[in-house]
Short mmCIF file of C-alpha atoms and ligand atoms in Angstrom, two decimals:
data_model
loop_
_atom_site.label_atom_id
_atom_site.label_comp_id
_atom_site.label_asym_id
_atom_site.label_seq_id
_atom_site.Cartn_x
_atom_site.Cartn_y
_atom_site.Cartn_z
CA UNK A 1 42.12 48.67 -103.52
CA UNK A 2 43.32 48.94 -99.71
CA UNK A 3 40.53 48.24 -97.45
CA UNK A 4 40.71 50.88 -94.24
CA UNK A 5 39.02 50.87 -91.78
CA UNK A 6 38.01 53.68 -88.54
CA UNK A 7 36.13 55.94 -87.17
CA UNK A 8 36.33 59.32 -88.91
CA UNK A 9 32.93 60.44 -90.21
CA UNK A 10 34.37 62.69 -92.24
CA UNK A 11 36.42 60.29 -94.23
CA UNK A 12 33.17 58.38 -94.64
CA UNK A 13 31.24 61.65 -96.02
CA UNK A 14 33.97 62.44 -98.37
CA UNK A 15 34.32 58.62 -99.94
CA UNK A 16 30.45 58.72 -100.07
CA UNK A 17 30.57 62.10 -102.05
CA UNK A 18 32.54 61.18 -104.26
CA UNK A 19 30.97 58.46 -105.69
CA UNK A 20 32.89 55.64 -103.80
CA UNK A 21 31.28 52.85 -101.41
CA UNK A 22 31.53 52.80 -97.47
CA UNK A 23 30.00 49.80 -95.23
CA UNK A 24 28.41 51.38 -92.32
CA UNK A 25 27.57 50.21 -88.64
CA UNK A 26 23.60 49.93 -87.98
CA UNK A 27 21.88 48.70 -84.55
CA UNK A 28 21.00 45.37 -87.37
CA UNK A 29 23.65 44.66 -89.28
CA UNK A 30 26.66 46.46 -90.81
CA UNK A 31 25.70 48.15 -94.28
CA UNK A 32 27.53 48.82 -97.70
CA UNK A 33 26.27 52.25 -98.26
CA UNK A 34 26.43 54.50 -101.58
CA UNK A 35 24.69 57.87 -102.99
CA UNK A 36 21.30 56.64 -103.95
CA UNK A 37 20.95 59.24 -106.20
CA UNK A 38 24.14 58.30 -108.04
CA UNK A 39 23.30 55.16 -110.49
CA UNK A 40 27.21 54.75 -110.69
CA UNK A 41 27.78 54.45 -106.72
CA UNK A 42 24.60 51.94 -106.82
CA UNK A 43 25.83 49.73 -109.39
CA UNK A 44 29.25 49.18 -107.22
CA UNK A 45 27.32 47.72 -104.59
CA UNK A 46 25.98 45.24 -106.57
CA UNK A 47 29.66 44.15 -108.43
CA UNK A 48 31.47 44.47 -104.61
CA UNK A 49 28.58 41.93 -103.39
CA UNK A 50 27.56 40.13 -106.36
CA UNK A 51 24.11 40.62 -105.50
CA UNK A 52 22.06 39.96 -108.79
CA UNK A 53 20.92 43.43 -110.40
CA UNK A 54 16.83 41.82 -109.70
CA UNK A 55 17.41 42.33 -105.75
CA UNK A 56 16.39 46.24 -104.35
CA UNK A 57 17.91 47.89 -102.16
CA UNK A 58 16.66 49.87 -98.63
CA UNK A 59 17.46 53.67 -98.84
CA UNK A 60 18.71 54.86 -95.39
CA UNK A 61 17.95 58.15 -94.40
CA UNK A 62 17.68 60.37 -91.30
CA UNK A 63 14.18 61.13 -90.62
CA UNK A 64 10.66 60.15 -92.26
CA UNK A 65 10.77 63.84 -93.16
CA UNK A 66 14.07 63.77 -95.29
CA UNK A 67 12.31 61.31 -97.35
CA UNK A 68 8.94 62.68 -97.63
CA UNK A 69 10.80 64.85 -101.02
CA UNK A 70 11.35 61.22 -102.84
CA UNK A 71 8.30 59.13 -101.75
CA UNK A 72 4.74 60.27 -103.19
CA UNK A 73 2.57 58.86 -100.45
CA UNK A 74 2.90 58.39 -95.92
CA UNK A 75 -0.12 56.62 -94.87
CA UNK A 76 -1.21 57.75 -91.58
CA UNK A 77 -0.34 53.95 -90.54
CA UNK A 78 2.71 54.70 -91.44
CA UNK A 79 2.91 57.80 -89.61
CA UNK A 80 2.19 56.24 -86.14
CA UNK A 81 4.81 52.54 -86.77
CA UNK A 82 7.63 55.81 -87.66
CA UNK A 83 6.40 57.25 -84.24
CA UNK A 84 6.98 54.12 -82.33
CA UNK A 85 10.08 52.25 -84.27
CA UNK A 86 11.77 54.69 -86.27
CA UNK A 87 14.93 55.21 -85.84
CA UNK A 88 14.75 51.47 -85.46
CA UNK A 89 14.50 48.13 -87.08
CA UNK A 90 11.71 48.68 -89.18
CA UNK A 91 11.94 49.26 -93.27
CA UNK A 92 8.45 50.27 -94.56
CA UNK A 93 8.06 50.14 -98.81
CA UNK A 94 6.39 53.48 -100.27
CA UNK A 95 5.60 54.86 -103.43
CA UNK A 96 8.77 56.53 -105.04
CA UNK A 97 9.18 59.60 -107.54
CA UNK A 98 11.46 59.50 -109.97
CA UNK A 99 14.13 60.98 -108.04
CA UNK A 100 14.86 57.77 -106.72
CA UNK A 101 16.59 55.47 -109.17
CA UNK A 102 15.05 52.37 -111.13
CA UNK A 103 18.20 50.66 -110.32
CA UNK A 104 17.63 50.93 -106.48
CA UNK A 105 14.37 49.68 -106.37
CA UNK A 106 15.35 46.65 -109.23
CA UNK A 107 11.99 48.55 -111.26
CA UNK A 108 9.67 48.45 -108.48
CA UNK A 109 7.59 51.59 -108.19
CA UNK A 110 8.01 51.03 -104.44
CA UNK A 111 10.87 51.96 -102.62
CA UNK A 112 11.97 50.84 -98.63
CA UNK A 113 12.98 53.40 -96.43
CA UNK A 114 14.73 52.83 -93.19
CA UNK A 115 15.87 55.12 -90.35
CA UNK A 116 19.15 53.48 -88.59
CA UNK A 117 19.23 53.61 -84.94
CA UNK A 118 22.54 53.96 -84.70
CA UNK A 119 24.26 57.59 -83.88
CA UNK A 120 27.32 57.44 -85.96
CA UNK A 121 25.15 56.41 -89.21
CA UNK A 122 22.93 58.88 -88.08
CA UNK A 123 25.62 61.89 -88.13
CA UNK A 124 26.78 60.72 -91.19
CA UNK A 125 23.68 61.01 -93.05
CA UNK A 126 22.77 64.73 -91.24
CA UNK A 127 26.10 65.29 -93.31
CA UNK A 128 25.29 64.23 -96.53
CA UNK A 129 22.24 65.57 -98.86
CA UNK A 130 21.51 62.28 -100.08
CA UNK A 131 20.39 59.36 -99.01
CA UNK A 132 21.92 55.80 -98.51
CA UNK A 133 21.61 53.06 -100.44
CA UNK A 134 22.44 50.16 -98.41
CA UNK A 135 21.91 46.08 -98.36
CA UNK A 136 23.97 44.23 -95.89
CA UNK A 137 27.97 44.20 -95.97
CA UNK A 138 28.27 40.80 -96.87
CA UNK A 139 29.15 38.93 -100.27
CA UNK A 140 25.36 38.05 -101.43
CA UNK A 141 24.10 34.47 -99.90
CA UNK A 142 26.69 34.68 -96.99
CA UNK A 143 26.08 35.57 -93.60
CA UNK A 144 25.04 39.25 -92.41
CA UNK A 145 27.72 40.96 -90.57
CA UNK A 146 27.73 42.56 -87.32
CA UNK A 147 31.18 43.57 -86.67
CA UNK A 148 33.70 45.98 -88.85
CA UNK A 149 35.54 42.75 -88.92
CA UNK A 150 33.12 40.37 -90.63
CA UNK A 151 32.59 43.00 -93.12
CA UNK A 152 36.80 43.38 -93.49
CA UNK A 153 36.70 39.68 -94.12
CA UNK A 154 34.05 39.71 -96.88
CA UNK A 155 34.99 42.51 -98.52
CA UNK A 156 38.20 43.86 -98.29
CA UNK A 157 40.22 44.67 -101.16
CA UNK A 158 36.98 45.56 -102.72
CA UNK A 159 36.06 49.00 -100.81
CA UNK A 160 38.11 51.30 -99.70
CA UNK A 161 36.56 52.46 -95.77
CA UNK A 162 34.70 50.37 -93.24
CA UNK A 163 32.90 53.16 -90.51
CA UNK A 164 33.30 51.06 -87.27
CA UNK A 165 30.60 51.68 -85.06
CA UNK A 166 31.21 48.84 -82.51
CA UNK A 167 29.11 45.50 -82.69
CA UNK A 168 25.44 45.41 -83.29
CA UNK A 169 23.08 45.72 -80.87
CA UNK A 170 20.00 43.91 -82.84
CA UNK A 171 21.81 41.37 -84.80
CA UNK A 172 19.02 40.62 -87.18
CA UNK A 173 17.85 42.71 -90.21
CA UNK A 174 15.08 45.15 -90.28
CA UNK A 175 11.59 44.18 -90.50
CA UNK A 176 10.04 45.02 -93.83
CA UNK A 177 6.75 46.45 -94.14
CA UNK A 178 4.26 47.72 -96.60
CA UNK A 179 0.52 48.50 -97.76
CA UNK A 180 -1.35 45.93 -100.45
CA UNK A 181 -3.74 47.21 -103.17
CA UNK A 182 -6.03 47.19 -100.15
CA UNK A 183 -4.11 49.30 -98.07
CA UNK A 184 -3.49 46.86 -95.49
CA UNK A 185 -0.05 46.34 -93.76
CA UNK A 186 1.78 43.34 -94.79
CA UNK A 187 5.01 41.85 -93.49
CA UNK A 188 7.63 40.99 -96.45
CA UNK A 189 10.33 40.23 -94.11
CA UNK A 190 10.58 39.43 -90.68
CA UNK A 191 13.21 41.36 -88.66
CA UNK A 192 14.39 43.09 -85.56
CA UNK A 193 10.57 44.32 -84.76
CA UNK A 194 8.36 41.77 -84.51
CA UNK A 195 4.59 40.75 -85.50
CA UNK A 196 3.76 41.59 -81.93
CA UNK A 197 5.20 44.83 -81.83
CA UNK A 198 4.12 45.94 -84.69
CA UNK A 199 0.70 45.05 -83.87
CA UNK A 200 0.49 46.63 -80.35
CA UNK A 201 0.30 50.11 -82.70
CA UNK A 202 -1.65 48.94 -85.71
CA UNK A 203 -4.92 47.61 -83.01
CA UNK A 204 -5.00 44.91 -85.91
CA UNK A 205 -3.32 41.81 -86.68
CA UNK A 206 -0.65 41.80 -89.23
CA UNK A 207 -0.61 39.20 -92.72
CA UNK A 208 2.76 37.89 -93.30
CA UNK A 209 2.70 37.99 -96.75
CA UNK A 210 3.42 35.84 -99.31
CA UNK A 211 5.17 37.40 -101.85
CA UNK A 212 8.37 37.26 -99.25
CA UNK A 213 11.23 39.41 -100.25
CA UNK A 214 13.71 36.46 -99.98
CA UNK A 215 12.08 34.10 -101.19
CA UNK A 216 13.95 32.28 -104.09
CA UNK A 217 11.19 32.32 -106.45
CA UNK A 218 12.35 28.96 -108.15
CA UNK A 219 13.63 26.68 -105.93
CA UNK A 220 17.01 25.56 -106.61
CA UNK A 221 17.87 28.34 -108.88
CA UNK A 222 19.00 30.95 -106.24
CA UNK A 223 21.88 30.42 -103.27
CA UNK A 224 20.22 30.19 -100.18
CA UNK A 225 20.59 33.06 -98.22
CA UNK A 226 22.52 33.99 -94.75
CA UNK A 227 24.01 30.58 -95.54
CA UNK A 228 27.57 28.65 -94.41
CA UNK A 229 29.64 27.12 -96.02
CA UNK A 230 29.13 24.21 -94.13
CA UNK A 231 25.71 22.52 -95.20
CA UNK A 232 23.11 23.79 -91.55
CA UNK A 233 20.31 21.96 -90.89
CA UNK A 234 17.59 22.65 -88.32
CA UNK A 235 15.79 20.06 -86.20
CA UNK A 236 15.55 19.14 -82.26
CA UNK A 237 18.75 17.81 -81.56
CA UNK A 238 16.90 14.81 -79.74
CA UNK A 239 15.47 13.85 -83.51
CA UNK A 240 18.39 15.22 -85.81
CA UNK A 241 21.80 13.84 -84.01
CA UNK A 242 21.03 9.91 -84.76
CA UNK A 243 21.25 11.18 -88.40
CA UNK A 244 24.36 12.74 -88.46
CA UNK A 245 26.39 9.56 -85.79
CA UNK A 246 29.03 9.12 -87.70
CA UNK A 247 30.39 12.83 -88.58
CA UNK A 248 31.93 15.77 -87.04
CA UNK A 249 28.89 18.02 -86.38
CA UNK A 250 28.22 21.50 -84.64
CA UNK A 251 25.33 22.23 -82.57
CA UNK A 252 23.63 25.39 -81.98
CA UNK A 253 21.16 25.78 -79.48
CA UNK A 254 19.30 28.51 -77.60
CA UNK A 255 19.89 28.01 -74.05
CA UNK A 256 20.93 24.93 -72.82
CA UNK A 257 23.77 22.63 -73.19
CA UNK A 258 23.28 19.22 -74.53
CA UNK A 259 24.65 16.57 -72.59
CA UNK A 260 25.30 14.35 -75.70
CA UNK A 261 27.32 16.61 -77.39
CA UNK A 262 31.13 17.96 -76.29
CA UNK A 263 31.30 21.02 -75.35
CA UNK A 264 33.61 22.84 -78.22
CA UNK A 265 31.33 21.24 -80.49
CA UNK A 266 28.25 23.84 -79.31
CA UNK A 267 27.23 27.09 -79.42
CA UNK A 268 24.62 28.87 -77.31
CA UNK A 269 23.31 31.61 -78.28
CA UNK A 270 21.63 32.94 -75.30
CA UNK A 271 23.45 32.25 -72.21
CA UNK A 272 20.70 33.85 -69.96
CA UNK A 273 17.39 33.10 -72.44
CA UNK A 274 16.23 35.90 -74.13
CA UNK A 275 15.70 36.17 -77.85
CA UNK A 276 17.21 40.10 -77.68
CA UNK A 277 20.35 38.43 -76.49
CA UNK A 278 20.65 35.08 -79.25
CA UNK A 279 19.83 37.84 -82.11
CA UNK A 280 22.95 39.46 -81.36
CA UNK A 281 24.84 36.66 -81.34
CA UNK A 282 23.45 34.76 -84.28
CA UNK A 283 25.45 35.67 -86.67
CA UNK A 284 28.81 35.97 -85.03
CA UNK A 285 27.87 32.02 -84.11
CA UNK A 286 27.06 31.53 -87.71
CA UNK A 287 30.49 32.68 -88.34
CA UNK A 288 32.39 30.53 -86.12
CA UNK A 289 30.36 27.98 -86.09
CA UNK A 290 31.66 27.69 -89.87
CA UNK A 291 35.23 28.51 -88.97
CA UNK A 292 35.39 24.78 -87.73
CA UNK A 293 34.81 23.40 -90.55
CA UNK A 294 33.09 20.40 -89.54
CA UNK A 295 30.70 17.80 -91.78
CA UNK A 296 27.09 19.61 -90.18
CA UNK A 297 26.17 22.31 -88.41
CA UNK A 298 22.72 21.39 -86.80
CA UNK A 299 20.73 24.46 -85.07
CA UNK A 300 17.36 23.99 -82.97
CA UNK A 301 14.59 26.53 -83.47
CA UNK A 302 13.50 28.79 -80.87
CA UNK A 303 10.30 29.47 -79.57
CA UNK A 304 8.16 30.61 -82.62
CA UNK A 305 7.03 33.96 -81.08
CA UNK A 306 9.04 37.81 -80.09
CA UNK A 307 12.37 38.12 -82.09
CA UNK A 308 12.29 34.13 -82.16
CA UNK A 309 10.90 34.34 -85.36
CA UNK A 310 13.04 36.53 -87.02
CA UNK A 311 16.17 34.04 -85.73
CA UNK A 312 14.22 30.74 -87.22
CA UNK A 313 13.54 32.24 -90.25
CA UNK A 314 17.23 33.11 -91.01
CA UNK A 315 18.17 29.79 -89.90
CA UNK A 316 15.76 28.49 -92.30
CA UNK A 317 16.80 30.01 -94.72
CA UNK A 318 20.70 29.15 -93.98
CA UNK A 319 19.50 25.73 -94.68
CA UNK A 320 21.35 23.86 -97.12
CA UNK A 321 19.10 23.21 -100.29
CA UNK A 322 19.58 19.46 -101.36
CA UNK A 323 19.79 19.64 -105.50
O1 TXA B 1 18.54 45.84 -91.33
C1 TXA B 1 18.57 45.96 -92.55
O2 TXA B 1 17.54 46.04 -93.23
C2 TXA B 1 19.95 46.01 -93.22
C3 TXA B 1 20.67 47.29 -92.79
C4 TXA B 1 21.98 47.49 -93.50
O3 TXA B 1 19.81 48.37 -92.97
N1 TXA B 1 19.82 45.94 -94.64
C5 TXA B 1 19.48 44.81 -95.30
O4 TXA B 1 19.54 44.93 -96.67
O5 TXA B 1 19.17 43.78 -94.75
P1 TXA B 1 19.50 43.66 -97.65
O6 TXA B 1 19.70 44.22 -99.00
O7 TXA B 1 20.44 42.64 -97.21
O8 TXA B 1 18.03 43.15 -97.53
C6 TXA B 1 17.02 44.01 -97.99
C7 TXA B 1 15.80 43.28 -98.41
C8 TXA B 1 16.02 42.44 -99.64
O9 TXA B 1 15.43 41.19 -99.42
C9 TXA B 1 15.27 43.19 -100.72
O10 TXA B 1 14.70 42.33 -101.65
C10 TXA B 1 14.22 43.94 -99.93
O11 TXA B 1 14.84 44.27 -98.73
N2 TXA B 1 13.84 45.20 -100.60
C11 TXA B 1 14.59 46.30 -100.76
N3 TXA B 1 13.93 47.22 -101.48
C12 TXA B 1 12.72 46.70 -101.76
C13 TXA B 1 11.60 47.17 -102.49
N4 TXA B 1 11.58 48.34 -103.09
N5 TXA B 1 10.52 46.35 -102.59
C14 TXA B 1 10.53 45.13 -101.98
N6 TXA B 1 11.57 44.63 -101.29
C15 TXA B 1 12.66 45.41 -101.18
MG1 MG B 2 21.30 40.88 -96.92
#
């Protein structure tokens, strides 16, 4: 399959009608979109990104009202975050009817809706009457992408039409959020809005839960996720560089340049130091970062707090997981 890629909306409506995938630009990361209503479309996403059947997908859609006809339940909570975030970062888990494929949600009788803020996405899906399913453009366990060119280079050959919509403006995935049995909010993933954020509308402080959407639930039997191919380790430089003397090694840091290290041997993600600014470059860094194929790439965390922790906890869970 040839693997085009532009900017014609229309060419994206009729692939996406007719059954056939399309990777999408978001303000997070690009997306590999299909009919959610179509079990067929869905289960190409899965064999174009070997992403194991057990994994859900978030259903994109244009407004909270569009998906009010699939989802049984909007708590009023809900209601006021979709005020202040949506469109935005923020995917919150409801209820779903049946309209709303088993295969999409991997069984769950919940299903996670997002709102793109993003206006060709946004067109697109005022065009269609169904709604996206979408997990990130990237072969499962590699990094997110956040150009029309990462996606080219994961998947090409495999879809036939990347909608390029310029680089994204986030850079990290949507925060997921959802009610317990006790109806209080819980974070499963943390994501382009953070805790803060979301608590400066709740009035209340927010559980991170536990039951973490990407968390491999048995250690060493999932890839780790957002990961290189060369092995990434996190640590303060200061501590982690001794370790590593004697090979080739690739720092990333947040804002400063270390002395120690040569300079084509480190990234920064934020030139001017602000976490907005190293989510929208983490991934691209990720990327080339790997493209030098050297023995480690080491990254420091950032300041645990804003957007910061979003950008740790994909670097976490980069990590390379010793067998
Ligand atoms: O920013 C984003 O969220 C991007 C863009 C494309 O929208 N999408 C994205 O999708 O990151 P993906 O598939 O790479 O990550 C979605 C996460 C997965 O960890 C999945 O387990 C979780 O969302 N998820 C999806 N549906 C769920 C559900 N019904 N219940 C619990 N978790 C769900
Ligand atoms: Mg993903």
């Amino acid at each position: 399959m040839i693997t085009e890629t532009g900017t014609d909306i229309s060419k994206a409506v009729s692939f996406l009608q007719g059954g056939e995938l399309v990777a999408i630009p978001t303000e997070t990361v690009y997306g590999l979109a299909a009919n959610a209503f179509n079990e067929d479309a869905v289960l190409k996403i899965y064999e174009a990104k070997q992403r194991p059947q057990f994994n859900p997908l978030i259903v994109h859609v244009a407004s909270l009202n569009k998906a009010a006809m699939y989802i049984k339940h909007i708590p009023a909570e809900a209601i006021k975050l979709a005020a202040a975030y949506c469109p935005g970062p923020l995917t919150m888990l409801f209820s779903k009817t049946e309209q709303i494929p088993d295969l999409v949600t991997a069984g769950s009788s919940r299903v996670a809706i997002r709102i793109p803020k993003h206006t060709v996405t946004l067109e697109l899906l005022e065009q269609l009457d169904f709604p996206l399913a979408a997990p990130s453009a990237n072969p499962s366990g590699y990094v997110s992408p956040t150009t029309a060119t990462h996606v080219y280079e994961g998947l090409h050959g495999k879809i036939p039409y990347i909608l390029d919509g310029g680089t994204c403006t986030v850079g990290v995935e949507s925060t997921i959020a959802g009610w317990n049995e006790e109806d209080e909010l819980e974070i499963y993933r943390l994501g382009g809005i953070s805790v803060e954020q979301l608590e400066d509308v709740t009035g209340k402080k927010i559980k991170i839960s536990k039951k973490m959407t990407e968390n491999p639930s048995t250690p060493g039997q999932l890839k780790s996720h957002y990961a290189t191919h060369t092995p990434l380790f996190m640590g303060h430089a200061g501590e982690v560089l001794r370790r590593f003397e004697d090979q080739k090694i690739i720092l990333i840091n947040f804002t400063e340049r270390n002395p120690d290290v040569p300079d084509e041997q480190q990234f920064i993600l934020s030139p001017t130091g602000t976490m907005e600014e190293a989510a929208k470059n983490l991934f691209r860094i990720l990327r080339e970062a790997d493209r030098l194929k050297a023995d480690v790439i080491l990254a420091e965390p950032l300041p645990n707090k804003g957007l910061g922790r979003a950008i740790n906890d994909r670097l976490e869970r980069a990590q390379f997981i010793m067998k």
